[in-house]
CSV table of C-alpha atoms in Angstrom, one decimal:
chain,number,residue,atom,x,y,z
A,7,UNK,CA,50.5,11.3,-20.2
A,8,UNK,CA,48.0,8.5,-19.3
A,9,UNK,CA,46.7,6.3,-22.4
A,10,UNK,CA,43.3,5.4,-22.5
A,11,UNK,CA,41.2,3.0,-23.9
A,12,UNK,CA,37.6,3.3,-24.2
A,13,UNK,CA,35.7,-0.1,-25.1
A,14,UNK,CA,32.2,0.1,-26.0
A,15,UNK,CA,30.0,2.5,-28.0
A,16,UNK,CA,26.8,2.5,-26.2
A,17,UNK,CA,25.8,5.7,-24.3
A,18,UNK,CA,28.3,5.2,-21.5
A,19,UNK,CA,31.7,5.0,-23.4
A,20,UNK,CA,30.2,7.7,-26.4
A,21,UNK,CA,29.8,10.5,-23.7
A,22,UNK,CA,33.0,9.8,-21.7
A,23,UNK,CA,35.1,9.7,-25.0
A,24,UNK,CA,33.9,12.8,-26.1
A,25,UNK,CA,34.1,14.2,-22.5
A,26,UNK,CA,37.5,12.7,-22.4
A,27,UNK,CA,39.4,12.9,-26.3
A,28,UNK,CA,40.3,16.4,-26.0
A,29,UNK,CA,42.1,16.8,-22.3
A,30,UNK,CA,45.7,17.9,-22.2
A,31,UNK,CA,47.9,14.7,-20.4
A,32,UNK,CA,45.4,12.1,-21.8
A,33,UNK,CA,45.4,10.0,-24.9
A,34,UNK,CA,42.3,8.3,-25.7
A,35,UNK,CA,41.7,5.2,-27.9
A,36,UNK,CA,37.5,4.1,-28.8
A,37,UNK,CA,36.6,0.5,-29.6
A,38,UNK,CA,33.4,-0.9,-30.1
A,39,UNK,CA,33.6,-4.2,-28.1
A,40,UNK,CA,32.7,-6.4,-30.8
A,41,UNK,CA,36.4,-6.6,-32.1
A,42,UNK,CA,39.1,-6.9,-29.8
A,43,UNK,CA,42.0,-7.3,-31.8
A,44,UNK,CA,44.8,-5.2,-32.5
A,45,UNK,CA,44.1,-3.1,-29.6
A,46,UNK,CA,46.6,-0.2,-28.9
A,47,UNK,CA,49.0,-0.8,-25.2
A,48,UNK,CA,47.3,1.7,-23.2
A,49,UNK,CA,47.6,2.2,-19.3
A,50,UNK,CA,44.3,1.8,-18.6
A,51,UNK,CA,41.4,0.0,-20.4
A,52,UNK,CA,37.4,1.1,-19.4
A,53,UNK,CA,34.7,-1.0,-20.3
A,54,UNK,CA,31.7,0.4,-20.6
A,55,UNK,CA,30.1,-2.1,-22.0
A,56,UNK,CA,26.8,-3.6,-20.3
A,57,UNK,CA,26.8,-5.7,-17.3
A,58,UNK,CA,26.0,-8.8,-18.7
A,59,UNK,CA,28.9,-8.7,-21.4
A,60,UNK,CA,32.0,-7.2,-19.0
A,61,UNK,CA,33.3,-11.0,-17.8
A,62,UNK,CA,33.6,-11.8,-21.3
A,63,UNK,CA,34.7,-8.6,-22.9
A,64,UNK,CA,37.6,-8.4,-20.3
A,65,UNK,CA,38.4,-12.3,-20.0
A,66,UNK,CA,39.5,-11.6,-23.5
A,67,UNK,CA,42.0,-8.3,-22.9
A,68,UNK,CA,45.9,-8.5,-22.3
A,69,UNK,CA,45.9,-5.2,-21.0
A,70,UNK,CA,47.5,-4.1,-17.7
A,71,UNK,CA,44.7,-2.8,-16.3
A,72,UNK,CA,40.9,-2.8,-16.9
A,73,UNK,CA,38.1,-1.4,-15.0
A,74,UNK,CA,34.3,-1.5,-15.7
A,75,UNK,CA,32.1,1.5,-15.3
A,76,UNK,CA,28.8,-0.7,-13.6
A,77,UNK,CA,27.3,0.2,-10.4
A,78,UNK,CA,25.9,-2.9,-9.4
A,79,UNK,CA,29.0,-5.3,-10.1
A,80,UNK,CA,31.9,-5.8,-8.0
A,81,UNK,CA,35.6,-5.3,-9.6
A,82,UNK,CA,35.8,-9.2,-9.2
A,83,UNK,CA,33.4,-9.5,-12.4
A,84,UNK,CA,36.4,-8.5,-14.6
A,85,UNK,CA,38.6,-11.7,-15.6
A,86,UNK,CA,41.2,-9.9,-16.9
A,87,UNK,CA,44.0,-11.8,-15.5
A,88,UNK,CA,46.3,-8.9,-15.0
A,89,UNK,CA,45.0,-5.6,-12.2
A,90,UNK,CA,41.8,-4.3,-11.9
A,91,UNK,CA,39.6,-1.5,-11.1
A,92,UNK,CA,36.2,0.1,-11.2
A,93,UNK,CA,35.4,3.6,-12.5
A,94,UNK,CA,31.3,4.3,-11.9
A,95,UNK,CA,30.3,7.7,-12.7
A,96,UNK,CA,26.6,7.8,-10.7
A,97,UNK,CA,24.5,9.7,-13.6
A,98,UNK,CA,22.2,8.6,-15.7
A,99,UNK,CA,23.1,8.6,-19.0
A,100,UNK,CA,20.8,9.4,-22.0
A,101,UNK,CA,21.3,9.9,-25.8
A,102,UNK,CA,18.8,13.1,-26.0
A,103,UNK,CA,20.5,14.8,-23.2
A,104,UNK,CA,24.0,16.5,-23.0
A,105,UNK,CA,26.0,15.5,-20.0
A,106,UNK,CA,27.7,17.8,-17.5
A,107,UNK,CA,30.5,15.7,-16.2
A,108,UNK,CA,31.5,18.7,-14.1
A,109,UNK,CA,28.4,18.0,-11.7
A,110,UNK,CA,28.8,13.9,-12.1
A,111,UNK,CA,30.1,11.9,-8.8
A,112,UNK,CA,32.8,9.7,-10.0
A,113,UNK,CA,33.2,6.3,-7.6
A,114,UNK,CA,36.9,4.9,-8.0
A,115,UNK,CA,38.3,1.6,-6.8
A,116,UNK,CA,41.3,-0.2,-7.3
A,117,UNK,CA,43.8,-2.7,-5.8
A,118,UNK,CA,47.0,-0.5,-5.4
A,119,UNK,CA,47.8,3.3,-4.9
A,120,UNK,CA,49.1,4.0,-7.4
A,121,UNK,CA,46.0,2.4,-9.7
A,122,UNK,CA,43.8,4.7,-8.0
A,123,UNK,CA,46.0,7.9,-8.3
A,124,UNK,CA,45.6,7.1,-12.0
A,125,UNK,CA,41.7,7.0,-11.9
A,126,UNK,CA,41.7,9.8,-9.8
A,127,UNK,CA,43.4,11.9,-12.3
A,128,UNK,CA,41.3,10.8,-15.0
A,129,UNK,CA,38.6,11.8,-12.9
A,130,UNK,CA,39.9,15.0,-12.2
A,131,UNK,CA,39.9,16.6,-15.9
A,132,UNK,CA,36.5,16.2,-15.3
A,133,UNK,CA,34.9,16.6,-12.1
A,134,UNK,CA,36.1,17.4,-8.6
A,135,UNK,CA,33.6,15.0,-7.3
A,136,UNK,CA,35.4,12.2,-6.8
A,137,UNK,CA,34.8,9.4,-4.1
A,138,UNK,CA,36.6,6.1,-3.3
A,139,UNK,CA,34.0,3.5,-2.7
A,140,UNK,CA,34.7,-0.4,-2.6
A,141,UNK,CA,32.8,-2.7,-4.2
A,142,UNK,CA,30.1,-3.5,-1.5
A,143,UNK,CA,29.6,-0.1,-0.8
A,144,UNK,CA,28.7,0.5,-4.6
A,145,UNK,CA,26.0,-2.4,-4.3
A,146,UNK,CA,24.7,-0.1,-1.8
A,147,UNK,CA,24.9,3.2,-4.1
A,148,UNK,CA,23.0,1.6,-6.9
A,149,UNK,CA,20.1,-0.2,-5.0
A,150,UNK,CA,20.5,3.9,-2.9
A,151,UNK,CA,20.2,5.5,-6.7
A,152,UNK,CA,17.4,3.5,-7.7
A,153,UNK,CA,15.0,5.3,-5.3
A,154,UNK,CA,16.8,8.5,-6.0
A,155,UNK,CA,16.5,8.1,-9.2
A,156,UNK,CA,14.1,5.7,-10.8
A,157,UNK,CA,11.5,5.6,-8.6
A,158,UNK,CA,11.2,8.8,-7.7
A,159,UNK,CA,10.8,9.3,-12.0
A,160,UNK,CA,8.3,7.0,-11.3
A,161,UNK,CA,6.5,9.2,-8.9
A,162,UNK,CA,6.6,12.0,-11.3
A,163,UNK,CA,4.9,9.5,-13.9
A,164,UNK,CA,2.2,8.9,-11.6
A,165,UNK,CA,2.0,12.4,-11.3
A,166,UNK,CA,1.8,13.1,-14.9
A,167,UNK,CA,-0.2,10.8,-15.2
A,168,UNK,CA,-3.1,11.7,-12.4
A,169,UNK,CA,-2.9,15.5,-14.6
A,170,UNK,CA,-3.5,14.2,-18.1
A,171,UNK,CA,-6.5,12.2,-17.1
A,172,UNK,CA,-7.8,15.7,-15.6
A,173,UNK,CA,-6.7,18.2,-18.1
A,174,UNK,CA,-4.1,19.5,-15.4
A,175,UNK,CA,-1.1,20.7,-17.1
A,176,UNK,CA,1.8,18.8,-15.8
A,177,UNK,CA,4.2,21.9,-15.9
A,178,UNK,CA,2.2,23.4,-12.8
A,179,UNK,CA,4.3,20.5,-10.5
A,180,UNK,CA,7.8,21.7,-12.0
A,181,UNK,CA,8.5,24.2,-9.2
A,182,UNK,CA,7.4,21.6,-6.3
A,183,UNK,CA,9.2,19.1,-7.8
A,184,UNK,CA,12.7,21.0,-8.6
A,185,UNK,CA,12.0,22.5,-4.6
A,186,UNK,CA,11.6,19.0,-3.2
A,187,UNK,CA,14.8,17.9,-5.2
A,188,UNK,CA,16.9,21.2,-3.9
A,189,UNK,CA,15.7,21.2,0.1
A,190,UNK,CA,17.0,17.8,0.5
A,191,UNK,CA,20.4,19.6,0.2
A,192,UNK,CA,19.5,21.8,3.3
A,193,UNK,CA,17.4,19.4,5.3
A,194,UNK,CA,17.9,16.1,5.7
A,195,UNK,CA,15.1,14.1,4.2
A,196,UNK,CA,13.4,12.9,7.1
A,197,UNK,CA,13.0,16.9,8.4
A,198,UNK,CA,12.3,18.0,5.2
A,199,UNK,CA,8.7,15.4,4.8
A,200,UNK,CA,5.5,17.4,4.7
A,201,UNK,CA,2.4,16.0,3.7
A,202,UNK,CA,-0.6,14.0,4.9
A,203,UNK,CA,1.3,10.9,5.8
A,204,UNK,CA,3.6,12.6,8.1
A,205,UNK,CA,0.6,14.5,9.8
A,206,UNK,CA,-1.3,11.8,9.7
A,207,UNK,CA,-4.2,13.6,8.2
A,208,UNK,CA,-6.8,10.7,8.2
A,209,UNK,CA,-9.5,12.5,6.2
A,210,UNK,CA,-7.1,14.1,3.4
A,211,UNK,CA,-5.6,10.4,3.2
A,212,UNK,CA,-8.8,8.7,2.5
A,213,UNK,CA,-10.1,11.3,0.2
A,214,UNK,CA,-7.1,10.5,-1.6
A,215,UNK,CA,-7.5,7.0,-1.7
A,216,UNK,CA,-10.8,7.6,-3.7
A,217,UNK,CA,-9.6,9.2,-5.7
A,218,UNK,CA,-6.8,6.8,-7.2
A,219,UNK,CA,-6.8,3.9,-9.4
A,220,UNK,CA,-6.2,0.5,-8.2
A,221,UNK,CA,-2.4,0.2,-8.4
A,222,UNK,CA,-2.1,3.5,-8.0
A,223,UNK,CA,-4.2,3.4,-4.1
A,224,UNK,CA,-1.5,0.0,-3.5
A,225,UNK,CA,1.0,2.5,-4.2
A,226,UNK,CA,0.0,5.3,-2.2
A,227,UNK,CA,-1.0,2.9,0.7
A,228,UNK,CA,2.5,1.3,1.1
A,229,UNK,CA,4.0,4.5,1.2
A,230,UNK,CA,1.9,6.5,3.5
A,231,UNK,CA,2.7,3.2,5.7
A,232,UNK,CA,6.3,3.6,5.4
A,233,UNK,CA,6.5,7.5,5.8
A,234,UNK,CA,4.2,6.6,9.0
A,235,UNK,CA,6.6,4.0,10.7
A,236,UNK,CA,9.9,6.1,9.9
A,237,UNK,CA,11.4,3.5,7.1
B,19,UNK,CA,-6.6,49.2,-4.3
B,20,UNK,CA,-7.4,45.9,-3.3
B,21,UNK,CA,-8.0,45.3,0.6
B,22,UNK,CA,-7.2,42.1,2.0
B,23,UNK,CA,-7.1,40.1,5.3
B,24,UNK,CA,-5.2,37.6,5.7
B,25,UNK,CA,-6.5,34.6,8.6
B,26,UNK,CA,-4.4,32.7,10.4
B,27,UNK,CA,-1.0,33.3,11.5
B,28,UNK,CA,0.9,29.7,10.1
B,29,UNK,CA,3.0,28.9,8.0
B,30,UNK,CA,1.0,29.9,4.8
B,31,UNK,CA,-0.4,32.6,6.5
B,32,UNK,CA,3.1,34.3,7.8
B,33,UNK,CA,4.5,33.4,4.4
B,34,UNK,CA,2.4,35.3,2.5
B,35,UNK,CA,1.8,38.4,4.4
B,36,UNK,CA,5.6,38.9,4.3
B,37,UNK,CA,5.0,38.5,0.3
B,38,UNK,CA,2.1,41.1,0.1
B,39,UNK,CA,2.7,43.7,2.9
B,40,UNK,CA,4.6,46.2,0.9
B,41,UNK,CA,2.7,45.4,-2.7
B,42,UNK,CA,1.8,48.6,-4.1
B,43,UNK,CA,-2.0,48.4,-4.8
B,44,UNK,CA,-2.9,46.5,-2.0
B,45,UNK,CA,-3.5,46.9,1.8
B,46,UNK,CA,-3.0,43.9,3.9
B,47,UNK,CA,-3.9,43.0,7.3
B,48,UNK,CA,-2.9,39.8,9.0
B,49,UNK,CA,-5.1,38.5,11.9
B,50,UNK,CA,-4.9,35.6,14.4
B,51,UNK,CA,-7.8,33.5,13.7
B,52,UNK,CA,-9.2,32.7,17.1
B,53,UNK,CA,-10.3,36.2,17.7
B,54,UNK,CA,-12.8,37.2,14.9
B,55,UNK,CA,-14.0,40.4,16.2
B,56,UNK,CA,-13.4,43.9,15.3
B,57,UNK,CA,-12.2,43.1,11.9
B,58,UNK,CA,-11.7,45.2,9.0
B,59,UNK,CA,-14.8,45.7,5.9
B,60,UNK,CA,-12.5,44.1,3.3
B,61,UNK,CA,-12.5,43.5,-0.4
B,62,UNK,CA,-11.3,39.7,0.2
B,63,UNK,CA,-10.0,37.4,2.9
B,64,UNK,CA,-7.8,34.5,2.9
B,65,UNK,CA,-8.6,32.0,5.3
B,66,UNK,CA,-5.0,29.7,6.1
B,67,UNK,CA,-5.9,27.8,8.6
B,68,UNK,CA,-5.4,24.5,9.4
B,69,UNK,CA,-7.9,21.9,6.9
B,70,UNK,CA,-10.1,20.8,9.7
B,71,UNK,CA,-10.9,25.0,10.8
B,72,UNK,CA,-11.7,26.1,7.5
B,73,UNK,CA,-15.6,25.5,7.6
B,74,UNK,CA,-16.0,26.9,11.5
B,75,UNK,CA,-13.8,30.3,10.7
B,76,UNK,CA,-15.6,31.0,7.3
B,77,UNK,CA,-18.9,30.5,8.9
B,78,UNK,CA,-18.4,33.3,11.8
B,79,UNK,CA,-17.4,35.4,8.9
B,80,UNK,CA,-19.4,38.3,7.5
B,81,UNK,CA,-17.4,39.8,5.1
B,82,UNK,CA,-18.1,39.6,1.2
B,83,UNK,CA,-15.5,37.8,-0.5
B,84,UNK,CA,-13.9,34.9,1.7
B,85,UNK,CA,-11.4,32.5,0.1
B,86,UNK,CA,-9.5,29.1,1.2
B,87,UNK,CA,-6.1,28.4,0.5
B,88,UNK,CA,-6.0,24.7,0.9
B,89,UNK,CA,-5.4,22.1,-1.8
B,90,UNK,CA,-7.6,19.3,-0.8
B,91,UNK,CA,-11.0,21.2,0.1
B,92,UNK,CA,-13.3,22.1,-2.8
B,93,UNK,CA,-15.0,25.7,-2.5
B,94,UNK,CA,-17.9,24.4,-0.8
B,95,UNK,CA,-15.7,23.7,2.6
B,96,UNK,CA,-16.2,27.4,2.6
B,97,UNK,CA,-19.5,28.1,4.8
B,98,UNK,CA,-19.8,32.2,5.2
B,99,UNK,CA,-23.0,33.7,3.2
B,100,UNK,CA,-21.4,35.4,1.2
B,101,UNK,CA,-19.2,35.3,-2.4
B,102,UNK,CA,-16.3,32.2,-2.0
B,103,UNK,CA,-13.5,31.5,-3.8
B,104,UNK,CA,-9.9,29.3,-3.9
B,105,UNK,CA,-6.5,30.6,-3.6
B,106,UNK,CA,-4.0,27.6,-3.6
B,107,UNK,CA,-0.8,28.1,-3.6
B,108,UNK,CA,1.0,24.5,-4.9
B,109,UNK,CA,4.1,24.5,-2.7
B,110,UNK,CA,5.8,22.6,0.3
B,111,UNK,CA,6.1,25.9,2.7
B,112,UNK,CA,8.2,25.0,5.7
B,113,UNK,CA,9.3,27.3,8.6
B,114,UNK,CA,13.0,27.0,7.8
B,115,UNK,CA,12.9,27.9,4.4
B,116,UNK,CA,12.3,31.1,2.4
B,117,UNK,CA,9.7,30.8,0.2
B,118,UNK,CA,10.5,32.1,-4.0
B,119,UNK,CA,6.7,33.3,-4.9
B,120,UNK,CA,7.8,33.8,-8.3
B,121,UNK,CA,7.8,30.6,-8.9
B,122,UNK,CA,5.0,29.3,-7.1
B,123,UNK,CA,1.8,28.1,-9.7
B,124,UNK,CA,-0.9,30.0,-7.9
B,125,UNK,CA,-4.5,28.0,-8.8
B,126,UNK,CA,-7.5,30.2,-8.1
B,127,UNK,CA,-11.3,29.9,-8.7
B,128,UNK,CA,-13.7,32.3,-7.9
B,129,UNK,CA,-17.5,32.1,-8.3
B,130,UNK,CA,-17.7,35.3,-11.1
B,131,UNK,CA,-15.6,36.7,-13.3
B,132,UNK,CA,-14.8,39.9,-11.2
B,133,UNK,CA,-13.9,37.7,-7.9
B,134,UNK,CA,-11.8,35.8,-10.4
B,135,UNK,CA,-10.0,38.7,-11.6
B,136,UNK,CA,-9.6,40.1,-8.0
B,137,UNK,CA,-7.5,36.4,-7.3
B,138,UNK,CA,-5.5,37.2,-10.4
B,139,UNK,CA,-5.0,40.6,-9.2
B,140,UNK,CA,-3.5,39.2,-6.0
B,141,UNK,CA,-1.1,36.7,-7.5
B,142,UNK,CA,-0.2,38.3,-10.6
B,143,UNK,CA,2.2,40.6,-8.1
B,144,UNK,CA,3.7,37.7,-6.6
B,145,UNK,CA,4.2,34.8,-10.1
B,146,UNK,CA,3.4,34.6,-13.1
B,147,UNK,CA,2.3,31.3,-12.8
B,148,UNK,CA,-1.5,31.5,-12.4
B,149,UNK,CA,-4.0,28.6,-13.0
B,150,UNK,CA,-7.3,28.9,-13.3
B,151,UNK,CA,-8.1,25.4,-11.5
B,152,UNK,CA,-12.1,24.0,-10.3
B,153,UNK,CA,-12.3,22.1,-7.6
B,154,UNK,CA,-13.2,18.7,-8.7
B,155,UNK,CA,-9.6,19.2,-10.4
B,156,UNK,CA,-7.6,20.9,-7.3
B,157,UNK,CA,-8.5,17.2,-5.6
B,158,UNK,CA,-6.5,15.4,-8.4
B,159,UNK,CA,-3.4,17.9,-8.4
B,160,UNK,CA,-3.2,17.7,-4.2
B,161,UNK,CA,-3.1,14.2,-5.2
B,162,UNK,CA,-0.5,14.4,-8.0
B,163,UNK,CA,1.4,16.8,-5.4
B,164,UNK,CA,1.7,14.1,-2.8
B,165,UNK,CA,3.2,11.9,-5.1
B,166,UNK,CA,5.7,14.7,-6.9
B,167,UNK,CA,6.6,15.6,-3.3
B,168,UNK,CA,5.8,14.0,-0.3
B,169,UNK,CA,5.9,10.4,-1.8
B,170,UNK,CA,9.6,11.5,-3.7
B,171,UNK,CA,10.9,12.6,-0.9
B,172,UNK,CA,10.5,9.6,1.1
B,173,UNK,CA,12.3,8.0,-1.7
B,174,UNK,CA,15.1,10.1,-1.0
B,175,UNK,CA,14.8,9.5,2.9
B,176,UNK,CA,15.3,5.6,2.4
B,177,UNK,CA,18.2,6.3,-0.3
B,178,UNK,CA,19.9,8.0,2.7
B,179,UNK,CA,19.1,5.5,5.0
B,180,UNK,CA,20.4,3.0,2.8
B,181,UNK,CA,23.6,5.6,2.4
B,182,UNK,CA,24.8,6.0,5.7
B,183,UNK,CA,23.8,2.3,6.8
B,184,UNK,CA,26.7,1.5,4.7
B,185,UNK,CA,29.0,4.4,5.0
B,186,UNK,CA,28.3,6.0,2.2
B,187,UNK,CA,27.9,10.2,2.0
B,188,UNK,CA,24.7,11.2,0.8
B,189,UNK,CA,25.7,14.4,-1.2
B,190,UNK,CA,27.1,11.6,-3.3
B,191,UNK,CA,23.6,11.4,-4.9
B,192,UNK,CA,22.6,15.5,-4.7
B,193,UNK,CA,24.1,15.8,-8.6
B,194,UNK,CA,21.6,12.7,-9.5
B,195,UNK,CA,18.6,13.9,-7.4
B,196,UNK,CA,19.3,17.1,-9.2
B,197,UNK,CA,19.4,16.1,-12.9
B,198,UNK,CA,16.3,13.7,-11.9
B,199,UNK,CA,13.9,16.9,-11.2
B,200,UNK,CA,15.4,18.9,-14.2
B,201,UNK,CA,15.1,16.1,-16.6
B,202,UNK,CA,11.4,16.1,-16.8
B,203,UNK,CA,11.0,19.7,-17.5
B,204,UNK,CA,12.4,18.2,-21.2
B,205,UNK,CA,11.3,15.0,-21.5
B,206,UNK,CA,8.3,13.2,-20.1
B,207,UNK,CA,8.8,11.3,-16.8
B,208,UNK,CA,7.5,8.3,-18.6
B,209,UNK,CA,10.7,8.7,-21.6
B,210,UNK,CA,12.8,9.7,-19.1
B,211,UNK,CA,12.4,6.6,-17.0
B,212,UNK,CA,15.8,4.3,-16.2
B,213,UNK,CA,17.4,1.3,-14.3
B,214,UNK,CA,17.1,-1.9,-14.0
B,215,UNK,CA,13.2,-2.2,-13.7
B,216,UNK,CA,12.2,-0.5,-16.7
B,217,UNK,CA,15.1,-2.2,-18.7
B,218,UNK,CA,14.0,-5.7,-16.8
B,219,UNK,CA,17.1,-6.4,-15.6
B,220,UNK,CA,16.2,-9.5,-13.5
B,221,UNK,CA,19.7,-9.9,-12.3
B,222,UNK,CA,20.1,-6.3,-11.0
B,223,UNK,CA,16.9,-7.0,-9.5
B,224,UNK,CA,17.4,-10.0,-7.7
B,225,UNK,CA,20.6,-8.7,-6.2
B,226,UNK,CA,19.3,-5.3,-5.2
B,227,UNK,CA,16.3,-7.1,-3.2
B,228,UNK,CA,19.2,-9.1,-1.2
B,229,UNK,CA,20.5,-6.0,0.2
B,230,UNK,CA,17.5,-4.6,0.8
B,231,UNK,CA,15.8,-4.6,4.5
B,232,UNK,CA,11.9,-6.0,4.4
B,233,UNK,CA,10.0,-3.0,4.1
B,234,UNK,CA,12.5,-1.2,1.5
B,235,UNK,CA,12.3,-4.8,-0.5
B,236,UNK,CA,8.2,-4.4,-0.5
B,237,UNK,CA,8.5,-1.3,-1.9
B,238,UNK,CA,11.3,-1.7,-4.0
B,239,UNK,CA,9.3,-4.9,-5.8
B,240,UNK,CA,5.9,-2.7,-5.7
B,241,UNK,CA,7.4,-0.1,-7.3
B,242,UNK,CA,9.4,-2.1,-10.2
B,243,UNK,CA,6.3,-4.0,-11.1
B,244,UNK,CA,4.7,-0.2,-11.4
B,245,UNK,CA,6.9,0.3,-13.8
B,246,UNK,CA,7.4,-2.9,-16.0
B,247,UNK,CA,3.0,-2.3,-16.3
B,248,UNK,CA,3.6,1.4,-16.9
B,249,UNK,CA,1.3,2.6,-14.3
């Protein structure tokens, strides 16, 4: 049996509690962050708390071991004074839509073996995607997972965007945009670009061009450029 | 019985002659389009060439019904005598991968309503997806395509880049790349938007433009500022 503590209410520690409360072997404790007193002894304490509040929330916890769930800070952000870990699950979380935590990557580190066997089995009653990274490589993942993730949402905005203002419906993109998502899983990136950039199609490029908006042309510019020179 | 030829032996072209040769109702032949002689009194032909070939193949034509399949073009690239018309198919075809025609948005425009209804004819046995799209607005959504596609999947080319510069297995990000391109289907791309840009999270920010290399950090900061002016 591994006891659990979940601190933090926000989207994060909401969907792993519920996620987590009902596996066989685990016990599982939830705390808002707010109060940290008469916290149960549990094996392991996650904060899921947001970045900026993890060095306080865990200076503050005589527990024997506290990880944070954030992508971009290293395990040395806890202050904890006993060991440390982190436990990053690389998904993005929102209220409106149900996680499945069978599909979610969970990134582990820790400073013993025995630490990380316990993360790893945590991780386990939940996903079989499980992946040691340390805490520079992380840094690495979440700047990675911002243009996986974010920006290419931002492309789709754009998209959306460019079809509203000429009474396009947006659905007619959904089947290029879930093939783009799935090829990248056959071909690597790079083989998989089509496109007038990579042809360097002048004439479709500058047609293009007139027919964006300012930002939108800046955009479209810089990115042609870097699909051009192979970065 | 609808007759059809089919122009130009690419990737479009090969594609979708192996989607209509056995169609019941229709007869299809499939010619190289260098050599325009000899060729059969049909109903309707698709032109596939290249962009740049379009206007010199349609004008040797004399046949009644010739139609373009390219994104960019508007009708009027067409330049045979006769009735014209646009049969767009909106998706990344690629040697190396099979092609689903059922879910590919088939946008057609035709000149009257019979040539219209000819298109649908066509299409209607390959999708259900069929768009009734001029060409004034076929420029926007080759547009909107690039950045849905071409322009997202550059995002995930320099995610990998930034992967396996630091060690770090791609497939790690497949599951988030995944839920990215489903997510919008349910919520708009502009609600569904994430990270540390849209939340300005200056500190994430700052420390995910130190580990960037020059070009990703122009992008990176070109693209946040998108964002935070929601455009």
């Amino acid at each position: 049996m591994i006891s659990i503590l979940i601190l933090g209410k926000g989207k994060v520690g909401t969907h792993l509690f519920e996620a987590l409360k009902n596996k066989e072997n685990l016990q599982v404790f939830f705390h808002n962050s707010r109060v940290l007193k008469d916290l149960p002894k549990v094996d392991i304490t996650i904060i899921t708390v947001s970045d900026d509040a993890i060095a306080e929330v865990s200076e503050k916890l005589d527990l024997p071991f506290v990880v944070h769930t954030s992508g971009s800070l290293p395990v040395s952000e806890l202050k904890n004074k006993s060991r440390k870990g982190v436990f990053y699950m690389l998904q993005s979380f929102s209220k409106e839509k149900e996680v499945d935590f069978s599909k979610v990557p969970f990134c582990i580190e820790a400073q013993n073996t025995k630490d990380l066997n316990t993360l790893k089995k945590i991780a386990e009653t939940l996903s079989e995607n499980i992946y040691e990274i340390d805490s520079k490589q992380r840094q690495y993942l979440h700047v990675a997972a911002v243009f996986a993730n974010n920006f290419t949402n931002h492309m789709f905005s754009i998209a959306e965007s460019i079809c509203l203002t000429n009474e396009i419906p947006f659905p007619i993109l959904y089947p290029l945009i879930q093939e783009t998502a799935k090829k990248i899983q056959i071909l690597k990136p790079k083989e998989a670009q089509t496109g007038p950039a990579v042809r360097n199609d002048k004439k479709t490029i500058k047609n293009h061009l007139n027919l964006l908006e300012e930002k939108q042309k800046e955009i479209y510019k810089i990115l042609t450029n870097s699909i051009q020179n192979g970065n």
